Tab-separated table of C-alpha atoms and ligand atoms in Angstrom:
chain	number	residue	atom	x	y	z
X	110	MET	CA	5.623	16.921	0.970
X	111	LYS	CA	2.689	18.349	-0.527
X	112	VAL	CA	-0.684	17.863	1.660
X	113	THR	CA	-3.862	17.977	-0.013
X	114	VAL	CA	-7.418	18.224	2.330
X	115	LEU	CA	-10.702	17.410	0.539
X	116	LYS	CA	-13.783	16.851	2.166
X	117	THR	CA	-14.824	12.794	1.771
X	118	ALA	CA	-13.058	9.587	1.179
X	119	GLU	CA	-14.658	9.651	-2.420
X	120	GLU	CA	-13.446	12.982	-3.165
X	121	ILE	CA	-9.914	11.569	-2.250
X	122	GLY	CA	-10.072	8.463	-4.600
X	123	VAL	CA	-11.316	10.376	-7.509
X	124	ALA	CA	-7.974	12.493	-7.192
X	125	VAL	CA	-5.770	9.806	-6.408
X	126	ALA	CA	-7.240	7.623	-9.143
X	127	LYS	CA	-6.231	10.303	-11.470
X	128	ILE	CA	-2.717	10.531	-10.732
X	129	PHE	CA	-2.525	6.524	-10.987
X	130	THR	CA	-4.605	6.823	-14.548
X	131	ASP	CA	-3.029	9.611	-15.941
X	132	GLU	CA	0.596	8.042	-15.439
X	133	VAL	CA	-0.919	4.801	-17.015
X	134	LYS	CA	-1.910	7.138	-19.869
X	135	ALA	CA	1.482	8.507	-20.571
X	136	ASN	CA	3.312	5.631	-19.627
X	137	PRO	CA	1.775	2.110	-20.470
X	138	ASP	CA	3.958	0.137	-18.929
X	139	CYS	CA	4.438	1.632	-15.580
X	140	ILE	CA	5.323	0.093	-12.671
X	141	LEU	CA	2.796	0.588	-9.633
X	142	GLY	CA	3.291	-0.031	-6.085
X	143	LEU	CA	-0.209	-0.880	-4.508
X	144	ALA	CA	-1.628	-1.121	-0.974
X	145	THR	CA	-4.107	-3.056	1.051
X	146	GLY	CA	-6.479	-1.821	3.628
X	147	ALA	CA	-9.536	0.350	3.685
X	148	SER	CA	-8.260	3.610	2.527
X	149	PRO	CA	-7.244	2.728	-0.999
X	150	ILE	CA	-11.041	1.216	-2.133
X	151	PRO	CA	-12.629	4.459	-3.678
X	152	THR	CA	-9.215	4.891	-5.289
X	153	TYR	CA	-9.361	1.559	-6.789
X	154	ASN	CA	-13.287	2.261	-7.638
X	155	ASN	CA	-12.143	5.243	-9.597
X	156	ILE	CA	-9.432	3.804	-11.541
X	157	ILE	CA	-12.213	1.106	-12.607
X	158	LYS	CA	-14.311	3.565	-13.580
X	159	THR	CA	-11.723	5.129	-16.020
X	160	HIS	CA	-10.415	2.217	-17.268
X	161	LYS	CA	-13.950	1.601	-18.201
X	162	GLU	CA	-15.245	4.992	-19.289
X	163	GLU	CA	-12.117	5.775	-21.004
X	164	GLY	CA	-10.938	2.802	-22.586
X	165	ILE	CA	-7.313	3.188	-20.848
X	166	SER	CA	-5.427	-0.682	-21.213
X	167	PHE	CA	-3.553	-1.801	-17.998
X	168	LYS	CA	-2.128	-4.548	-20.314
X	169	GLY	CA	1.654	-3.117	-20.210
X	170	VAL	CA	1.104	-2.173	-16.761
X	171	LYS	CA	2.945	-4.245	-13.491
X	172	THR	CA	1.805	-4.222	-10.272
X	173	TYR	CA	4.135	-5.299	-6.734
X	174	ASN	CA	1.849	-5.150	-3.640
X	175	LEU	CA	3.374	-4.131	-0.155
X	176	ASP	CA	3.202	-6.990	2.112
X	177	GLU	CA	0.932	-10.337	2.499
X	178	TYR	CA	0.297	-12.372	5.594
X	179	CYS	CA	1.828	-15.117	6.437
X	180	ASP	CA	0.017	-18.446	6.361
X	181	LEU	CA	-2.859	-17.519	4.948
X	182	PRO	CA	-3.561	-19.190	1.678
X	183	LYS	CA	-2.970	-17.501	-1.366
X	184	ALA	CA	-7.242	-17.742	-1.929
X	185	ASP	CA	-8.161	-17.127	1.877
X	186	LYS	CA	-10.660	-14.678	1.392
X	187	ASN	CA	-8.471	-12.339	3.658
X	188	SER	CA	-5.456	-12.648	1.662
X	189	TYR	CA	-4.374	-9.171	0.562
X	190	TYR	CA	-3.720	-11.379	-3.017
X	191	THR	CA	-7.738	-11.992	-2.741
X	192	PHE	CA	-8.403	-8.465	-1.440
X	193	MET	CA	-6.497	-6.974	-4.844
X	194	HIS	CA	-8.713	-9.274	-7.216
X	195	GLU	CA	-11.875	-8.520	-5.869
X	196	GLN	CA	-10.969	-4.594	-5.245
X	197	LEU	CA	-9.241	-3.768	-8.352
X	198	PHE	CA	-7.492	-6.622	-10.707
X	199	ASN	CA	-10.944	-7.935	-11.991
X	200	GLY	CA	-12.137	-4.673	-13.149
X	201	LEU	CA	-9.414	-4.027	-15.736
X	202	ASP	CA	-7.489	-5.627	-18.082
X	203	ILE	CA	-4.450	-6.281	-16.436
X	204	LEU	CA	-2.669	-9.568	-17.174
X	205	GLU	CA	-2.551	-11.940	-14.055
X	206	GLU	CA	1.249	-12.583	-14.846
X	207	ASN	CA	1.812	-8.736	-14.223
X	208	VAL	CA	0.529	-8.856	-10.564
X	209	HIS	CA	2.809	-9.500	-7.902
X	210	PHE	CA	2.710	-10.173	-4.687
X	211	LEU	CA	5.161	-11.192	-1.544
X	212	ASP	CA	4.536	-15.282	-0.999
X	213	GLY	CA	3.608	-15.265	2.675
X	214	ASN	CA	3.583	-19.152	2.728
X	215	ALA	CA	7.220	-19.222	1.160
X	216	THR	CA	9.060	-21.637	3.387
X	217	ASP	CA	12.511	-19.745	3.138
X	218	THR	CA	10.889	-16.216	3.898
X	219	ASP	CA	14.464	-14.709	3.491
X	220	ALA	CA	14.299	-15.636	0.167
X	221	GLU	CA	11.228	-14.885	-0.807
X	222	CYS	CA	11.722	-11.369	0.443
X	223	ARG	CA	15.087	-11.340	-1.775
X	224	ARG	CA	13.204	-12.831	-5.030
X	225	TYR	CA	10.780	-10.054	-4.221
X	226	ASP	CA	13.056	-6.957	-3.744
X	227	ASN	CA	15.117	-8.062	-7.234
X	228	GLU	CA	12.333	-8.366	-9.436
X	229	ILE	CA	10.924	-4.985	-8.734
X	230	ASN	CA	14.738	-3.804	-9.113
X	231	GLU	CA	15.138	-5.420	-12.777
X	232	ALA	CA	12.076	-4.236	-13.712
X	233	GLY	CA	12.867	-1.078	-13.239
X	234	GLY	CA	11.808	0.179	-9.686
X	235	ILE	CA	8.131	1.677	-8.766
X	236	ASP	CA	7.029	4.846	-10.819
X	237	ILE	CA	4.350	5.694	-8.357
X	238	GLN	CA	3.901	3.795	-4.677
X	239	LEU	CA	0.448	3.941	-3.445
X	240	LEU	CA	0.420	4.159	0.794
X	241	GLY	CA	-2.263	3.920	3.772
X	242	ILE	CA	-0.764	4.787	7.218
X	243	GLY	CA	-1.139	3.171	10.243
X	244	ASN	CA	-2.708	4.087	13.449
X	245	ASN	CA	0.093	3.560	15.010
X	246	ALA	CA	2.340	5.480	11.607
X	247	HIS	CA	3.329	2.006	10.194
X	248	ILE	CA	3.888	2.127	6.232
X	249	GLY	CA	3.216	-1.391	4.537
X	250	PHE	CA	3.836	-3.433	7.441
X	251	ASN	CA	6.983	-1.741	8.780
X	252	GLU	CA	6.006	-1.114	12.354
X	253	PRO	CA	7.284	1.739	14.902
X	254	ALA	CA	11.322	0.431	15.635
X	255	ASP	CA	14.607	1.068	16.586
X	256	SER	CA	16.039	1.310	13.591
X	257	PHE	CA	14.458	2.069	9.504
X	258	THR	CA	14.423	-1.268	7.478
X	259	ASP	CA	15.676	-1.762	4.227
X	260	GLY	CA	14.090	-4.410	1.921
X	261	SER	CA	11.355	-6.656	2.271
X	262	PHE	CA	11.595	-8.886	5.591
X	263	LYS	CA	9.059	-10.924	7.815
X	264	VAL	CA	8.048	-9.000	10.139
X	265	LYS	CA	5.628	-9.402	13.669
X	266	LEU	CA	2.775	-7.441	13.712
X	267	THR	CA	2.080	-5.034	16.849
X	268	ASP	CA	-1.015	-5.076	19.122
X	269	SER	CA	-1.926	-2.348	17.449
X	270	THR	CA	-2.009	-3.516	13.804
X	271	ILE	CA	-3.811	-6.423	14.758
X	272	GLU	CA	-6.822	-4.663	16.786
X	273	ALA	CA	-6.792	-2.689	14.021
X	274	ASN	CA	-7.069	-5.666	11.433
X	275	LYS	CA	-8.737	-8.371	13.242
X	276	ILE	CA	-12.147	-6.578	12.505
X	277	TYR	CA	-11.697	-8.552	8.993
X	278	PHE	CA	-11.149	-12.138	10.465
X	279	ASP	CA	-14.562	-13.749	11.608
X	280	GLU	CA	-13.342	-17.347	10.821
X	281	ASN	CA	-9.944	-17.971	11.097
X	282	PRO	CA	-7.595	-16.216	13.464
X	283	MET	CA	-5.404	-13.252	12.204
X	284	PRO	CA	-1.992	-14.272	11.507
X	285	HIS	CA	0.225	-12.169	13.552
X	286	TYR	CA	3.529	-12.692	10.886
X	287	ALA	CA	3.815	-10.833	7.423
X	288	LEU	CA	6.097	-10.145	4.940
X	289	THR	CA	6.754	-6.635	4.179
X	290	MET	CA	8.383	-4.357	1.503
X	291	GLY	CA	10.736	-2.726	4.041
X	292	VAL	CA	11.265	1.264	4.122
X	293	ASN	CA	14.302	1.902	2.479
X	294	GLN	CA	12.611	-0.172	-0.702
X	295	ILE	CA	9.068	2.075	-0.383
X	296	MET	CA	11.767	5.203	-0.418
X	297	SER	CA	13.294	4.079	-3.635
X	298	ALA	CA	9.642	4.555	-5.611
X	299	LYS	CA	10.133	7.600	-7.968
X	300	LYS	CA	6.939	9.170	-6.382
X	301	ILE	CA	4.748	7.908	-3.254
X	302	VAL	CA	1.326	9.222	-2.634
X	303	LEU	CA	-0.274	8.421	0.627
X	304	ILE	CA	-4.011	8.554	1.812
X	305	ALA	CA	-5.558	8.631	5.148
X	306	THR	CA	-8.828	9.526	6.158
X	307	GLY	CA	-10.751	9.325	9.599
X	308	PRO	CA	-9.875	10.514	13.117
X	309	LYS	CA	-8.244	7.454	14.407
X	310	LYS	CA	-5.517	8.582	11.703
X	311	ALA	CA	-5.049	12.275	13.245
X	312	GLU	CA	-1.888	11.642	15.766
X	313	ALA	CA	0.054	9.232	13.250
X	314	VAL	CA	-0.621	12.107	10.229
X	315	ARG	CA	0.498	14.878	12.483
X	316	ASN	CA	3.435	13.197	13.637
X	317	MET	CA	4.494	12.089	10.020
X	318	ILE	CA	4.258	15.703	9.039
X	319	LYS	CA	5.159	17.502	11.730
X	320	GLY	CA	7.213	15.761	13.761
X	321	GLU	CA	11.225	14.584	13.938
X	322	VAL	CA	12.324	11.798	11.106
X	323	THR	CA	12.360	8.689	13.767
X	324	PRO	CA	11.825	5.152	13.013
X	325	GLN	CA	9.080	4.962	15.899
X	326	VAL	CA	6.887	6.988	13.565
X	327	PRO	CA	8.120	4.833	10.450
X	328	ALA	CA	5.806	7.317	7.895
X	329	SER	CA	7.908	10.230	9.069
X	330	ILE	CA	10.985	8.934	6.805
X	331	LEU	CA	8.804	10.504	3.871
X	332	GLN	CA	9.531	13.684	4.912
X	333	ASN	CA	13.022	13.338	3.293
X	334	HIS	CA	11.420	12.014	-0.165
X	335	ASN	CA	10.926	14.638	-2.854
X	336	ASP	CA	7.948	13.795	-4.565
X	337	VAL	CA	5.288	12.991	-1.790
X	338	GLU	CA	1.623	13.666	-1.995
X	339	ILE	CA	-0.376	13.325	0.975
X	340	PHE	CA	-4.344	13.412	0.639
X	341	LEU	CA	-6.384	13.499	3.927
X	342	ASP	CA	-10.103	14.231	5.010
X	343	GLU	CA	-10.654	16.775	7.898
X	344	ALA	CA	-10.594	14.516	10.664
X	345	ALA	CA	-7.337	13.303	9.644
X	346	ALA	CA	-5.868	16.438	9.351
X	347	SER	CA	-7.344	17.501	12.436
X	348	LEU	CA	-4.371	17.823	14.579
X	349	LEU	CA	-2.074	19.837	12.143
I	624	PGA	P1	-6.546	1.101	6.569
I	624	PGA	O1	-5.168	0.616	6.708
I	624	PGA	O2	-6.283	1.792	5.174
I	624	PGA	O3	-7.439	-0.151	6.524
I	624	PGA	O4	-6.728	2.343	7.176
I	624	PGA	C1	-4.085	1.856	6.173
I	624	PGA	C2	-2.989	0.740	6.960
I	624	PGA	O5	-2.351	-0.118	7.896
I	624	PGA	O6	-1.433	1.153	6.403
């Protein structure tokens, strides 16, 4: 694991955006795995900035998002579909048919998960996967569990995750279920970049990097990947 500690979330955003835009320059047909939440927002702002300033086209790029809430309309302001369009896709020339999500409203969620995994594998697999980390060390919505998960699946969110994310839900209650890529699917990305900022992440970050590899700390599996870059601010790095 390559760990970089920077002063601010904005500096992290600049550094991580460069990794992604360099990939798009080198490989205009690349496949990107994307994440939602507060952590990637400065990265997305800086990807849009570089796209505009340097004219890098995203027309050949395909994206696959990590997860999506269940039982929330696709157009809801809190869906991850809406988040990604507002925070990134609307600022790029990416093609709508090239952005992919798990369908949290699918009636047959097992079939939906198999469809998603097959599509990623048939596209050639993810070149770079962006991750945040939960206060409980989840990646995607892979919550602490007795075993590492494999492909995409429907998950019941833990109280810790509901507590952290419910601040975004003012009108409708926050869904308690989501579809998420599984741990092994995430680990099959060729490169993984994880961002963590703020003191609430410090314990999860320490356990991810310094603790044993255990499904009780889902992010600890990243110790077994040969190309992981972790970007932290000083607060998130404070227990290392
Ligand atoms: P955050 O969420 O970026 O909003 O802190 C990260 C996560 O839960 O994976």
